Structures are given as C-alpha cells and as structure tokens.
Amino acid sequence: MIRDFEVTVLGNTSSIPAHGRNHTSQVIRIGQDLVLLDCGEGTQIQLRRFKVKVSKISHIFISHLHGDHYLGLVGLLSSYNLSRRKSPLFLYGPPGLDDIITTHFRHSHTELSYSLHFTATDPSGMNQLVDHPNFKVFSFPLRHRQPTTGFLIREKQGYRNLIKEKLQKQKLPLEAIHSLRKGVDYVGADGSFYSVREYCYPAPPLRSYAYCSDTIYHPEIIQYFQNVDLLYHESTFVEADSARAAVTFHSTAKQAADIAMQSGAKKLLLGHFSSRYGNLEPLLEEAQSVFPESILSVEGDTYQI
Amino acid sequence: MIRDFEVTVLGNTSSIPAHGRNHTSQVIRIGQDLVLLDCGEGTQIQLRRFKVKVSKISHIFISHLHGDHYLGLVGLLSSYNLSRRKSPLFLYGPPGLDDIITTHFRHSHTELSYSLHFTATDPSGMNQLVDHPNFKVFSFPLRHRQPTTGFLIREKQGYRNLIKEKLQKQKLPLEAIHSLRKGVDYVGADGSFYSVREYCYPAPPLRSYAYCSDTIYHPEIIQYFQNVDLLYHESTFVEADSARAAVTFHSTAKQAADIAMQSGAKKLLLGHFSSRYGNLEPLLEEAQSVFPESILSVEGDTYQI
C-alpha cells in the first residue's frame, strides 16, 4: 500500500491579494498526517473552504516574516484554542515569530488549550527539523529580502508488502513477519532465515517535495533538493519583468523552470503570482519552454507527489 | 445636497469562520471619507471583493483584542505600505494594539511609507476620538471578556442649501452667501441683515450610527447612543442559547432588539452570528418580535444611515 503524499494549494498570490487569489499556504498530506507550509492571511478560511481536516494539522512551517506568508497564523492558532484543541502543535519559523505570537496572546489574555512547540529556523544552512515515523522535514536557505528558508519533505520507508503467495506455501513465525514488514531480514533462534528480498515486494521509491517560497533566482539552492518528485518554486513574474524580479528578490517563471531542470526535479509547481497578472498562461508558457513538466498551481487543487 | 452616510458590512460571523461568512469588519462612508470599524482576518480581501476604495480609508477603529475583530489589521497596514500609501492613517484601539503592530513590523523590518497615528481607547467612559469637519467619533464602554468599546459616529452640519428663488430676487453680497451656507446669520457693515432662516432651506437632521461589537446584554450602554438612526448590536445567539450568551459575554438577537427599543434607535442591524447557525432566520424573527425594524446584516450589502 502506498501512503498518500500530496499537496493542496490554498493560496497562490504574492503581496497584495487580487483576482480572487489568496496569500501563500499549502497543506501536505503524508499518510495520516497534515503539514502546513506557510500561512498567509485567510488560510483558516481557505482550509475550511476546501474541507481540509484542520484539526489534523500537526506541524506548521513558516518560511519568512513577510505578511503574505504568516499573517494567518495567529488566527489559526486562536481558532484551535476556541475549538479546545488538545493535541500538541509543532511550529517552525524564523526567530521573532515566537515573539509576535506571544505578544498577541499576552494582549488578548489568551492561554492556549494545547501545547505549542516553537523551533526557530536557521537560514545559514540545511537543517533537519522533524524526524517523524513517516517523514523527515529539512529547512534550507533561500535568498530573499528577509531571512528565508525553503522546506524539503522526504518520505520515510513504511512497512513492506509481503508476497502473499510465498506466505501461503510456508508458515512463517510471527516475529519473522514483523521483521520482514519492517524491511529487516529475519534470523530465528533455530537458525531459520527469511530475507526481505525473497518475501517482500520491492519497496516503492521514497518520494520527496521541495518548497521554495520566496527567492531570487539563485542556482546554489539546487544542492538542497536534488531529484525531488515535485518542486514548488515561486514564479512571481514573467520574463519581461525580470528586472523587477531581481530588485524585489523574486524569480520569474522561466527562472523557476531553470531551477527545476538543473535540480533534476520530476515536476514543477508554479505559484506566488504577482497581482499584475490576471491571466497566468504567459507564466506557464515561459516555464514550459525550459521545463515541460511545469504546471500552474490552482487554489483548492491537489497535486500528487 | 445630503452627504452619503452608509455602512457596508464586510463580515458578520463570530469566532470561527463558517458557512462562508467572514470575521467582523464594517466600512462607513460619510461624505468623501471612509472609516473602518474593526478589521477581522481577511478584511483586506473583503474590501477588494466588494470594490471598496481601500486607499480612501482614513480612520480605523478596533473595538477589542479578540482575534476575530483585529487580525486583519497588520495585513491591511502592510498592503498600504506595499502600495506606497502617503496619506496619514489614524488608528484607535485598546492599549496593546500598538505593541502588537510594532512587534510585527520590527521583526519583518517594515518601515511604513505613511504616518500611522495610534490613539489608545479608554473603556472606562465615553470619549470623543475624532472631530472631523464632517463627523465626530466617540468611543463608549461595552461589557465583554476583554476591555471593549463601541463607537458612535455623529454627522456634523454640512453647508446649508440656499433658496435659489430668494437669491434671484435680491443680489446678496458674496460674504453673506458664505456666511449663510455655514449656517450663520449675516450682518453687513452697512447694517444689512440676512438670516439663515429666511434664505436657507431647513437643515436636514443630523444622522448618527452606533456600533456595539461584542457585549453581554447590558442596558446601561443605551445612555451612550440615544435615538440613533441605525444601531448595530451584536446578536451572536438565539434565545434558546441565552445561557451560552451570558457565559461568553455575548448577546442574543432578542437582547439586541431590546437595546434598540430602549435606546430609541430607528433601525437595528444584527450581526456577529455564531458559527452554529447556518440559517439566520430564527435570529431575525426573535429580534423582530421585540423590535420590528431589525434586519440581518449581509456581507457586501450597504445600509443607509
């Protein structure tokens, strides 16, 4: 059984909301877990609109402290409190995010019903933030006007699938089955030996997703996410506005495609579109001219990783 | 000419957003000016959705520091900065709101392109906050879990309309016309006398709007807004949930109607509906049973004052 691993886009617009598009946020489903990447204003409304099980979100990652990437966070944390959430929540983001949250809650006299664990990200290098039974999350540096990190989510090996026909022929001890499912060859006390290779189907390849929220075109970042199954890279501007992209430390769609190609990504998801573009097709065309496996992110759409 | 004086409802839901309804915010148009009352998460999105001239907002009033009444403020202030606003903005709200804003902007290294003037409200009594050529704004105490104020907006006398037929018969000096338009009788150096009463149409009555955001049923508040043209009073619950209203320091629709009736309001606008109600008709019926001139606020709708 292959576990779910998919991303739902909640917002795909940059800076000033326009054309009915919302600020950046994405929810990742990996097995039974939900993880949120960035949390622009209105994220809790988008989550409900797209019928995401909000209470299932266990980890939230904030890339940087520009309003369009984090201003929905205090509202979401407050709503968890109003619904008397009990399960802990793990939050990762730039230093200062904790001060912002505690300042809000101090003035609104809010005492949370759940434990909120904050870990500051460090944009000076790549760091492992989470080691969950099913996945790992890393932060890595991006280059923007603010200290900013991207995030890499790597699936971990799940239980192996046993070859039923083999098991029907032979009666394996229960300990052997447990061991094989975990991907470990079994040697019994009696000298019996069962190998994963013989009794299990080949493990499906482990998938990965890289998220590059806001960054100038900066090919050095590709070292952090080689050969991912899906790359999200911001693509704020068309090529004709590349000077504006450089000044604002953003990328063009073509530059995003270039990063996808150089890093060996299988697919590229575009987003963080400037409010100056009502029609997004030119961004897609420019990206596809470099990297054909480029797609535009659409709010509410889910992409398999 | 009667100046515009109207309220557009941007959000009418309480606490957790549901049923596609948004958090509290209202925009008041008075003549050429726009004034914002509360600013829940997503207000800047709602403002654009309903094609409000966002840049025209000159004054923002925050009733209290519960997230559903102010969490859209930093996003709106940030967007003004991104669009390089130059005109000053006047902000009124509870002490601590300034600390919240400066904490955000300190960590996001934001320096505003415009001047933001903050005045802390004082919920211990009624206070005049604004004396604009066209209107006055007062804060007054409400009774809620947080220090909370309501707001009263009173129109000021505009220019008087002259009776054209009278002017055609007689040639008045220009100074006399200026004086009469301001509502002041004119006595010339030569002893000539022109009275407002004779040369001007009667002044239209001055209108007023009272805004009671979040409050338990508390008849003492009616002293602050006698005989307003339009009263907004929160109506979070139906009568069957009145115990819940009391515990959470909110009101029922019937209690809101009772305040409208006792205060001599001409009309009552209901809002801040609990997410537990999909259908709002029962709230309206309960209010109208006490005060027939009650209406449900609808997001995007504009109500004349």
Coordinates of C-alpha atoms in Angstrom, one line a residue:
Chain A
M1 CA 0.0 0.0 0.0
I2 CA 1.4 3.4 -1.0
R3 CA 0.7 6.1 1.5
D4 CA -0.9 9.4 0.5
F5 CA 1.6 12.1 -0.3
E6 CA 0.1 15.1 -1.9
V7 CA 0.0 18.9 -1.7
T8 CA -3.2 21.1 -1.8
V9 CA -2.6 24.7 -2.7
L10 CA -4.5 27.2 -0.5
G11 CA -3.2 30.4 -1.9
N12 CA -1.0 31.3 -4.9
T13 CA -0.8 35.1 -4.9
S14 CA 2.0 37.4 -3.9
S15 CA 1.9 40.6 -1.8
I16 CA -1.4 42.3 -2.4
P17 CA -4.4 39.9 -2.8
A18 CA -6.0 40.3 -6.2
H19 CA -8.1 38.5 -8.8
G20 CA -9.7 36.4 -6.0
R21 CA -6.4 34.8 -5.3
N22 CA -5.2 34.3 -1.8
H23 CA -1.9 34.5 0.1
T24 CA 0.6 31.7 0.2
S25 CA -0.2 28.5 2.1
Q26 CA -0.1 24.8 1.2
V27 CA -1.2 21.7 3.1
I28 CA 0.7 18.5 2.7
R29 CA -1.0 15.2 3.3
I30 CA 1.5 12.4 4.1
G31 CA -0.2 9.3 5.3
Q32 CA -2.4 10.2 8.2
D33 CA -0.6 13.5 8.9
L34 CA -1.2 17.0 7.6
V35 CA 1.6 19.6 7.5
L36 CA 1.1 23.3 6.7
L37 CA 3.7 25.2 4.7
D38 CA 3.3 29.0 5.2
C39 CA 0.1 30.5 6.5
G40 CA -0.9 33.8 4.8
E41 CA -3.9 35.8 5.9
G42 CA -7.1 33.9 5.3
T43 CA -5.5 30.4 5.4
Q44 CA -8.0 29.2 8.0
I45 CA -10.8 30.3 5.7
Q46 CA -9.3 28.6 2.7
L47 CA -8.7 25.4 4.8
R48 CA -12.4 25.3 5.6
R49 CA -13.4 26.2 2.1
F50 CA -11.5 23.2 0.7
K51 CA -12.8 20.9 3.5
V52 CA -9.3 20.2 5.0
K53 CA -9.5 18.4 8.4
V54 CA -7.9 21.4 10.2
S55 CA -7.6 19.6 13.5
K56 CA -5.3 17.0 11.8
I57 CA -2.5 19.5 11.1
S58 CA 0.4 18.6 13.4
H59 CA 3.3 20.7 12.0
I60 CA 3.4 24.2 10.6
F61 CA 6.4 25.7 8.8
I62 CA 6.8 29.4 8.1
S63 CA 9.4 30.3 5.5
H64 CA 9.8 34.0 6.4
L65 CA 8.2 37.0 8.0
H66 CA 6.6 38.8 5.1
G67 CA 3.0 39.3 5.9
D68 CA 1.7 37.3 2.9
H69 CA 3.4 34.2 4.3
Y70 CA 2.5 34.3 8.0
L71 CA -0.4 36.7 8.9
G72 CA -3.0 33.9 9.0
L73 CA -1.0 32.1 11.7
V74 CA -2.3 33.8 14.9
G75 CA -5.9 33.4 13.6
L76 CA -5.4 29.7 13.0
L77 CA -3.8 29.2 16.5
S78 CA -6.7 31.2 18.0
S79 CA -9.3 29.1 16.3
Y80 CA -7.6 25.9 17.6
N81 CA -7.9 27.4 21.0
L82 CA -11.6 28.2 20.5
S83 CA -12.2 24.6 19.4
R84 CA -10.3 23.4 22.5
R85 CA -7.6 21.6 20.6
K86 CA -5.7 19.2 22.9
S87 CA -3.0 17.7 20.6
P88 CA 0.4 19.4 20.5
L89 CA 1.3 21.6 17.6
F90 CA 4.8 22.0 16.3
L91 CA 5.7 25.3 14.7
Y92 CA 8.9 26.1 12.8
G93 CA 9.8 29.6 11.6
P94 CA 12.2 32.5 11.7
P95 CA 13.4 33.9 15.1
G96 CA 10.9 36.5 16.1
L97 CA 7.8 34.6 15.2
D98 CA 7.5 33.4 18.8
D99 CA 7.7 37.0 20.0
I100 CA 5.0 38.0 17.6
I101 CA 2.7 35.2 18.8
T102 CA 3.3 35.7 22.5
T103 CA 2.7 39.5 22.0
H104 CA -0.7 38.8 20.5
F105 CA -1.7 36.3 23.2
R106 CA -0.4 38.4 26.0
H107 CA -2.5 41.4 25.0
S108 CA -5.6 39.2 24.2
H109 CA -5.1 37.3 27.5
T110 CA -5.2 34.0 25.6
E111 CA -4.0 30.8 27.3
L112 CA -3.8 28.0 24.7
S113 CA -5.7 24.8 25.4
Y114 CA -2.8 22.9 23.7
S115 CA 0.9 22.9 23.8
L116 CA 2.6 24.9 21.0
H117 CA 6.2 24.0 20.4
F118 CA 8.2 26.5 18.6
T119 CA 11.6 25.9 16.9
A120 CA 13.4 28.8 15.2
T121 CA 14.8 28.0 11.8
D122 CA 18.3 28.9 10.8
P123 CA 18.8 30.2 7.3
S124 CA 22.6 29.7 7.3
G125 CA 22.5 26.1 6.1
M126 CA 20.4 23.0 5.8
N127 CA 18.9 21.6 9.0
Q128 CA 16.7 18.6 9.8
L129 CA 13.7 19.9 11.7
V130 CA 11.5 16.8 12.0
D131 CA 12.1 13.1 12.2
H132 CA 8.6 11.6 12.2
P133 CA 8.0 7.9 11.7
N134 CA 6.7 8.6 8.2
F135 CA 8.7 11.6 7.0
K136 CA 11.5 14.0 7.6
V137 CA 11.5 17.7 7.1
F138 CA 14.5 19.9 6.5
S139 CA 14.9 23.6 6.1
F140 CA 17.4 25.1 3.6
P141 CA 18.4 28.7 2.8
L142 CA 16.7 30.8 0.2
R143 CA 17.8 34.2 -0.9
H144 CA 15.3 36.9 -0.3
R145 CA 14.9 40.4 1.4
Q146 CA 14.2 38.7 4.7
P147 CA 15.9 35.7 6.3
T148 CA 14.0 32.9 4.4
T149 CA 14.1 29.1 4.3
G150 CA 12.6 26.6 2.0
F151 CA 11.5 23.2 3.2
L152 CA 12.2 19.7 2.0
I153 CA 9.8 16.9 3.0
R154 CA 11.2 13.4 2.5
E155 CA 9.1 10.3 2.9
K156 CA 10.5 7.5 5.1
Q157 CA 10.2 3.9 4.3
G158 CA 6.9 2.5 5.5
Y159 CA 6.0 -1.2 6.2
R160 CA 7.0 -3.5 3.4
N161 CA 4.3 -5.5 1.5
L162 CA 4.7 -9.3 1.9
I163 CA 4.3 -11.6 -1.1
K164 CA 1.1 -13.5 -0.1
E165 CA 1.7 -16.5 -2.4
K166 CA 5.0 -17.2 -0.6
L167 CA 3.3 -17.0 2.8
Q168 CA 0.6 -19.3 1.8
K169 CA 3.1 -22.0 0.9
Q170 CA 5.2 -21.7 4.1
K171 CA 4.2 -20.9 7.7
L172 CA 6.5 -18.1 8.9
P173 CA 6.8 -17.3 12.6
L174 CA 5.0 -14.1 13.6
E175 CA 8.3 -12.5 14.6
A176 CA 9.7 -13.1 11.1
I177 CA 6.7 -11.4 9.6
H178 CA 7.1 -8.4 11.8
S179 CA 10.7 -8.2 11.0
L180 CA 10.2 -8.6 7.2
R181 CA 7.5 -5.9 7.2
K182 CA 9.9 -3.5 8.8
G183 CA 12.4 -4.3 6.0
V184 CA 14.8 -6.4 8.2
D185 CA 15.9 -9.9 7.3
Y186 CA 15.0 -12.4 10.0
V187 CA 17.3 -15.0 11.6
G188 CA 15.5 -17.3 14.0
A189 CA 17.0 -18.8 17.2
D190 CA 16.8 -22.1 15.4
G191 CA 18.9 -20.8 12.6
S192 CA 16.0 -20.3 10.2
F193 CA 16.5 -17.4 7.7
Y194 CA 14.0 -15.3 5.8
S195 CA 15.2 -12.5 3.6
V196 CA 13.2 -9.3 2.8
R197 CA 14.3 -9.7 -0.8
E198 CA 12.6 -13.1 -1.1
Y199 CA 9.4 -12.5 0.9
C200 CA 8.6 -8.8 0.2
Y201 CA 7.7 -6.9 -2.9
P202 CA 10.4 -4.3 -3.8
A203 CA 9.9 -1.1 -1.7
P204 CA 8.3 1.7 -3.7
P205 CA 10.9 4.5 -4.2
L206 CA 10.8 7.2 -1.5
R207 CA 9.2 10.4 -2.6
S208 CA 10.2 14.0 -1.8
Y209 CA 8.8 17.5 -2.1
A210 CA 10.7 20.7 -2.1
Y211 CA 9.1 24.1 -1.3
C212 CA 10.9 27.3 -2.3
S213 CA 8.6 30.1 -1.1
D214 CA 10.2 33.4 -1.9
T215 CA 13.6 33.7 -3.5
I216 CA 15.6 35.5 -6.1
Y217 CA 17.0 33.2 -8.9
H218 CA 19.8 31.5 -7.1
P219 CA 21.1 28.2 -8.5
E220 CA 23.1 27.5 -5.4
I221 CA 19.9 26.3 -3.8
I222 CA 19.7 23.2 -6.0
Q223 CA 22.2 21.4 -3.8
Y224 CA 19.5 21.1 -1.2
F225 CA 16.8 19.3 -3.2
Q226 CA 18.3 17.1 -6.0
N227 CA 15.9 14.9 -7.9
V228 CA 12.7 15.6 -6.0
D229 CA 9.4 14.3 -7.3
L230 CA 7.8 17.7 -7.1
L231 CA 9.4 21.1 -6.8
Y232 CA 7.4 24.2 -5.8
H233 CA 9.3 27.3 -6.8
E234 CA 7.9 30.8 -6.6
S235 CA 7.4 32.4 -10.0
T236 CA 6.2 35.9 -9.3
F237 CA 7.0 37.5 -12.7
V238 CA 7.1 36.9 -16.4
E239 CA 10.5 37.3 -18.2
A240 CA 9.7 40.8 -19.4
D241 CA 9.6 41.9 -15.7
S242 CA 12.8 40.1 -14.8
A243 CA 14.4 43.4 -13.7
R244 CA 11.6 43.9 -11.2
A245 CA 12.1 40.3 -10.1
A246 CA 15.8 41.0 -9.3
V247 CA 15.0 44.2 -7.4
T248 CA 12.4 42.6 -5.2
F249 CA 14.4 39.3 -4.8
H250 CA 11.8 37.2 -6.6
S251 CA 12.0 34.9 -9.6
T252 CA 10.5 34.7 -13.0
A253 CA 8.6 31.6 -14.1
K254 CA 11.4 30.8 -16.5
Q255 CA 14.0 31.0 -13.7
A256 CA 11.9 28.6 -11.6
A257 CA 11.9 26.2 -14.6
D258 CA 15.6 26.6 -14.8
I259 CA 16.0 25.6 -11.2
A260 CA 13.7 22.6 -11.7
M261 CA 15.7 21.4 -14.7
Q262 CA 19.1 21.9 -13.0
S263 CA 18.0 20.1 -9.8
G264 CA 16.6 17.1 -11.7
A265 CA 13.0 17.6 -10.4
K266 CA 10.4 15.4 -12.0
K267 CA 7.7 18.1 -11.9
L268 CA 7.5 21.9 -11.2
L269 CA 4.6 23.6 -9.5
L270 CA 4.5 27.4 -10.1
G271 CA 3.0 29.9 -7.7
H272 CA 3.2 33.3 -5.8
F273 CA 1.9 35.1 -8.9
S274 CA 2.1 38.9 -9.0
S275 CA -1.2 40.7 -8.7
R276 CA -0.3 42.5 -12.0
Y277 CA -1.2 39.4 -14.0
G278 CA -4.8 38.4 -14.4
N279 CA -4.0 35.8 -17.0
L280 CA -1.3 33.4 -15.9
E281 CA -0.9 31.5 -19.2
P282 CA 2.2 33.5 -20.2
L283 CA 4.0 32.4 -17.0
L284 CA 3.2 28.8 -17.8
E285 CA 4.4 29.1 -21.3
E286 CA 7.6 30.6 -20.3
A287 CA 8.3 27.9 -17.7
Q288 CA 7.3 25.1 -20.1
S289 CA 9.7 26.4 -22.8
V290 CA 12.5 25.5 -20.4
F291 CA 11.0 22.6 -18.4
P292 CA 7.9 21.0 -20.0
E293 CA 6.8 19.4 -16.7
S294 CA 5.7 22.7 -15.3
I295 CA 2.2 23.4 -14.0
L296 CA 0.4 26.4 -12.6
S297 CA -0.9 26.0 -9.0
V298 CA -4.6 26.4 -8.7
E299 CA -6.2 27.2 -5.3
G300 CA -8.0 24.2 -4.0
D301 CA -6.3 21.8 -6.4
T302 CA -4.4 18.8 -5.0
Y303 CA -1.2 17.5 -6.7
Q304 CA 0.2 14.0 -6.1
I305 CA 3.9 13.9 -5.2
Chain B
M1 CA -27.4 68.1 -1.0
I2 CA -27.4 65.3 1.6
R3 CA -24.0 63.7 2.0
D4 CA -23.5 59.9 1.8
F5 CA -23.7 58.2 5.2
E6 CA -23.9 54.4 4.9
V7 CA -22.4 51.3 6.2
T8 CA -21.1 48.3 4.2
V9 CA -20.8 45.0 6.1
L10 CA -17.6 43.1 5.3
G11 CA -18.0 40.3 7.8
N12 CA -20.8 39.1 10.1
T13 CA -19.5 35.9 11.8
S14 CA -18.2 35.3 15.3
S15 CA -15.1 33.4 16.4
I16 CA -14.5 30.5 14.0
P17 CA -15.3 31.4 10.4
A18 CA -18.0 29.2 8.9
H19 CA -20.8 29.0 6.3
G20 CA -18.6 31.2 4.0
R21 CA -19.1 34.1 6.5
N22 CA -16.2 36.3 7.5
H23 CA -14.9 38.0 10.6
T24 CA -16.2 41.3 11.8
S25 CA -15.5 44.5 9.8
Q26 CA -17.6 47.3 8.5
V27 CA -16.8 50.3 6.3
I28 CA -18.6 53.5 6.8
R29 CA -18.9 56.0 4.0
I30 CA -19.5 59.6 5.3
G31 CA -19.3 62.1 2.5
Q32 CA -15.9 61.6 0.8
D33 CA -14.4 59.8 3.8
L34 CA -14.2 56.1 4.6
V35 CA -13.9 54.8 8.1
L36 CA -13.3 51.2 9.1
L37 CA -14.9 49.6 12.2
D38 CA -12.9 46.5 13.3
C39 CA -10.7 44.5 11.0
G40 CA -11.0 40.8 11.3
E41 CA -8.8 38.4 9.3
G42 CA -9.5 38.7 5.6
T43 CA -10.8 42.2 5.8
Q44 CA -8.5 43.5 3.0
I45 CA -9.7 40.6 0.8
Q46 CA -13.4 41.5 1.5
L47 CA -12.7 45.2 0.9
R48 CA -11.3 44.3 -2.6
R49 CA -14.1 41.8 -3.2
F50 CA -16.7 44.5 -2.6
K51 CA -14.7 47.1 -4.6
V52 CA -14.2 49.5 -1.7
K53 CA -11.7 52.2 -2.5
V54 CA -9.2 50.9 0.1
S55 CA -6.9 53.9 -0.2
K56 CA -9.7 56.2 0.9
I57 CA -9.9 54.8 4.4
S58 CA -8.6 57.5 6.8
H59 CA -9.6 56.2 10.2
I60 CA -9.7 52.7 11.6
F61 CA -11.3 51.8 14.9
I62 CA -10.7 48.5 16.8
S63 CA -13.2 47.6 19.5
H64 CA -11.2 45.0 21.3
L65 CA -8.4 42.5 21.0
H66 CA -10.2 39.3 20.2
G67 CA -8.7 37.9 17.0
D68 CA -11.9 38.0 15.0
H69 CA -12.0 41.8 15.4
Y70 CA -8.4 42.8 14.6
L71 CA -6.3 40.1 13.0
G72 CA -6.7 41.6 9.5
L73 CA -5.2 44.9 10.6
V74 CA -1.5 44.1 10.2
G75 CA -2.2 42.7 6.7
L76 CA -4.1 45.9 5.7
L77 CA -1.4 48.2 7.1
S78 CA 1.2 46.1 5.2
S79 CA -0.7 46.3 1.9
Y80 CA -0.9 50.1 2.3
N81 CA 2.9 50.0 2.6
L82 CA 3.3 47.8 -0.5
S83 CA 1.1 50.3 -2.5
R84 CA 3.2 53.2 -1.1
R85 CA 0.4 55.0 0.7
K86 CA 1.3 58.5 1.5
S87 CA -1.7 59.9 3.4
P88 CA -1.7 59.6 7.1
L89 CA -3.8 56.9 8.8
F90 CA -5.5 57.3 12.2
L91 CA -5.9 54.2 14.3
Y92 CA -7.9 53.9 17.5
G93 CA -8.0 50.8 19.7
P94 CA -7.2 49.2 23.0
P95 CA -3.8 49.7 24.7
G96 CA -1.5 47.0 23.4
L97 CA -2.6 47.2 19.8
D98 CA 0.4 49.5 19.2
D99 CA 2.7 46.9 20.7
I100 CA 1.3 44.2 18.5
I101 CA 1.8 46.2 15.4
T102 CA 5.3 47.4 16.2
T103 CA 6.3 43.8 17.1
H104 CA 5.2 42.6 13.7
F105 CA 7.0 45.5 11.9
R106 CA 10.1 45.2 13.9
H107 CA 10.5 41.5 13.0
S108 CA 9.6 42.0 9.4
H109 CA 11.9 45.0 9.1
T110 CA 9.0 47.1 7.8
E111 CA 9.2 50.9 7.7
L112 CA 5.9 52.3 6.7
S113 CA 5.6 54.7 3.7
Y114 CA 2.9 56.7 5.6
S115 CA 2.4 58.0 9.1
L116 CA 0.3 55.9 11.4
H117 CA -1.2 57.7 14.3
F118 CA -2.3 55.5 17.1
T119 CA -4.6 56.6 20.0
A120 CA -5.5 54.2 22.7
T121 CA -9.1 53.9 23.6
D122 CA -10.3 54.0 27.2
P123 CA -13.2 51.7 28.1
S124 CA -13.9 53.4 31.4
G125 CA -16.3 56.0 29.9
M126 CA -17.4 57.9 26.8
N127 CA -14.7 59.7 24.9
Q128 CA -14.5 61.8 21.8
L129 CA -11.9 60.4 19.5
V130 CA -12.3 62.4 16.3
D131 CA -13.6 65.8 15.4
H132 CA -13.5 65.9 11.6
P133 CA -15.1 68.7 9.6
N134 CA -17.9 66.3 8.6
F135 CA -18.3 63.9 11.6
K136 CA -17.4 63.1 15.1
V137 CA -16.5 59.7 16.5
F138 CA -16.9 58.7 20.1
S139 CA -15.9 55.5 22.0
F140 CA -18.1 54.1 24.8
P141 CA -17.7 51.2 27.1
L142 CA -19.2 47.8 26.3
R143 CA -19.1 44.8 28.6
H144 CA -17.2 41.8 27.3
R145 CA -14.4 39.4 28.4
Q146 CA -11.8 41.8 27.1
P147 CA -11.7 45.6 27.6
T148 CA -14.1 46.6 24.7
T149 CA -15.5 49.8 23.4
G150 CA -18.3 50.5 20.9
F151 CA -18.2 53.5 18.6
L152 CA -20.7 56.3 17.8
I153 CA -20.4 58.3 14.6
R154 CA -22.3 61.6 14.5
E155 CA -22.6 63.5 11.4
K156 CA -21.8 67.3 11.7
Q157 CA -23.7 70.0 10.0
G158 CA -22.6 70.5 6.4
Y159 CA -23.1 73.5 4.2
R160 CA -26.7 74.8 4.1
N161 CA -28.7 74.9 0.9
L162 CA -29.7 78.4 -0.2
I163 CA -33.2 79.1 -1.5
K164 CA -32.5 80.0 -5.1
E165 CA -35.7 81.9 -5.7
K166 CA -34.8 84.3 -3.0
L167 CA -31.4 84.9 -4.4
Q168 CA -32.7 85.6 -7.8
K169 CA -34.9 88.4 -6.5
Q170 CA -32.2 90.0 -4.4
K171 CA -28.4 90.4 -5.0
L172 CA -26.6 89.3 -1.8
P173 CA -23.0 90.2 -1.1
L174 CA -20.7 87.2 -1.5
E175 CA -19.7 87.3 2.2
A176 CA -23.4 87.0 3.1
I177 CA -23.7 83.9 0.9
H178 CA -20.6 82.3 2.5
S179 CA -22.0 83.0 6.0
L180 CA -25.4 81.7 5.3
R181 CA -24.1 78.5 3.8
K182 CA -22.2 77.9 7.0
G183 CA -25.5 78.4 8.9
V184 CA -24.6 81.8 10.3
D185 CA -26.8 84.9 10.0
Y186 CA -25.0 87.8 8.3
V187 CA -24.9 91.4 9.4
G188 CA -23.1 93.7 6.9
A189 CA -21.0 96.8 7.8
D190 CA -23.8 98.8 6.3
G191 CA -26.3 97.3 8.7
S192 CA -27.8 94.9 6.2
F193 CA -29.1 91.7 7.7
Y194 CA -29.7 88.3 6.1
S195 CA -31.0 85.4 8.3
V196 CA -30.3 81.7 7.7
R197 CA -33.9 81.0 8.4
E198 CA -35.1 83.3 5.6
Y199 CA -32.5 82.4 2.9
C200 CA -31.8 78.7 3.6
Y201 CA -33.8 75.5 3.4
P202 CA -34.1 73.9 6.8
A203 CA -31.0 71.8 7.6
P204 CA -31.6 68.1 7.3
P205 CA -31.5 66.3 10.7
L206 CA -28.0 65.1 11.7
R207 CA -27.7 61.4 11.5
S208 CA -25.8 59.0 13.8
Y209 CA -24.6 55.4 13.8
A210 CA -23.8 53.3 16.9
Y211 CA -21.7 50.2 16.7
C212 CA -21.8 47.7 19.5
S213 CA -19.3 45.0 18.5
D214 CA -19.1 42.4 21.3
T215 CA -21.1 42.8 24.5
I216 CA -23.2 40.9 27.0
Y217 CA -26.7 42.3 27.3
H218 CA -26.1 45.4 29.3
P219 CA -28.8 48.1 29.2
E220 CA -26.5 50.7 30.9
I221 CA -24.9 51.2 27.5
I222 CA -28.0 52.9 26.0
Q223 CA -27.1 56.2 27.7
Y224 CA -24.3 56.5 25.1
F225 CA -26.3 56.3 21.9
Q226 CA -29.9 57.6 22.4
N227 CA -32.1 57.8 19.3
V228 CA -29.5 56.9 16.6
D229 CA -30.7 56.4 13.1
L230 CA -29.0 53.0 12.9
L231 CA -27.8 50.8 15.7
Y232 CA -25.5 47.8 15.0
H233 CA -25.6 45.5 18.0
E234 CA -24.0 42.0 18.1
S235 CA -26.5 39.1 18.2
T236 CA -24.4 36.0 18.5
F237 CA -27.1 33.7 19.7
V238 CA -30.7 32.7 19.6
E239 CA -32.8 32.9 22.7
A240 CA -32.5 29.2 23.4
D241 CA -28.8 29.6 23.7
S242 CA -29.1 32.6 26.1
A243 CA -27.1 30.8 28.8
R244 CA -24.3 30.4 26.4
A245 CA -24.5 34.1 25.5
A246 CA -24.2 35.0 29.2
V247 CA -21.2 32.8 29.8
T248 CA -19.3 34.1 26.8
F249 CA -20.4 37.7 27.4
H250 CA -22.3 37.9 24.2
S251 CA -26.0 38.8 23.4
T252 CA -28.9 37.1 21.8
A253 CA -30.8 38.7 18.9
K254 CA -33.7 39.4 21.2
Q255 CA -31.5 41.2 23.7
A256 CA -30.0 43.3 20.8
A257 CA -33.6 44.2 19.9
D258 CA -34.3 45.2 23.4
I259 CA -31.3 47.5 23.4
A260 CA -32.5 49.0 20.1
M261 CA -36.0 49.6 21.5
Q262 CA -34.9 51.1 24.8
S263 CA -32.4 53.4 23.2
G264 CA -34.9 54.8 20.7
A265 CA -32.9 53.6 17.6
K266 CA -34.7 53.9 14.3
K267 CA -33.3 50.7 12.9
L268 CA -31.3 47.7 14.2
L269 CA -28.6 45.9 12.2
L270 CA -27.9 42.4 13.5
G271 CA -24.5 40.6 13.2
H272 CA -21.6 38.6 14.7
F273 CA -23.6 35.4 14.2
S274 CA -22.4 32.2 15.8
S275 CA -21.0 29.5 13.5
R276 CA -23.5 27.1 15.0
Y277 CA -26.3 28.7 12.9
G278 CA -26.4 28.0 9.2
N279 CA -29.9 29.5 8.9
L280 CA -30.1 33.0 10.4
E281 CA -33.9 33.5 10.1
P282 CA -34.6 32.5 13.7
L283 CA -32.4 35.3 14.9
L284 CA -34.2 37.8 12.8
E285 CA -37.6 36.6 13.9
E286 CA -36.7 36.8 17.6
A287 CA -35.3 40.3 17.1
Q288 CA -38.4 41.5 15.1
S289 CA -40.7 40.1 17.8
V290 CA -39.3 42.9 20.1
F291 CA -38.2 45.5 17.6
P292 CA -39.8 45.2 14.1
E293 CA -37.2 47.4 12.4
S294 CA -34.5 44.8 12.8
I295 CA -32.5 43.4 9.8
L296 CA -29.8 40.8 9.4
S297 CA -26.5 42.1 8.1
V298 CA -25.4 40.5 4.8
E299 CA -21.8 40.6 3.7
G300 CA -21.3 43.1 0.9
D301 CA -24.6 44.8 1.5
T302 CA -24.8 48.5 2.1
Y303 CA -27.2 50.1 4.6
Q304 CA -28.2 53.8 4.5
I305 CA -27.9 55.6 7.9

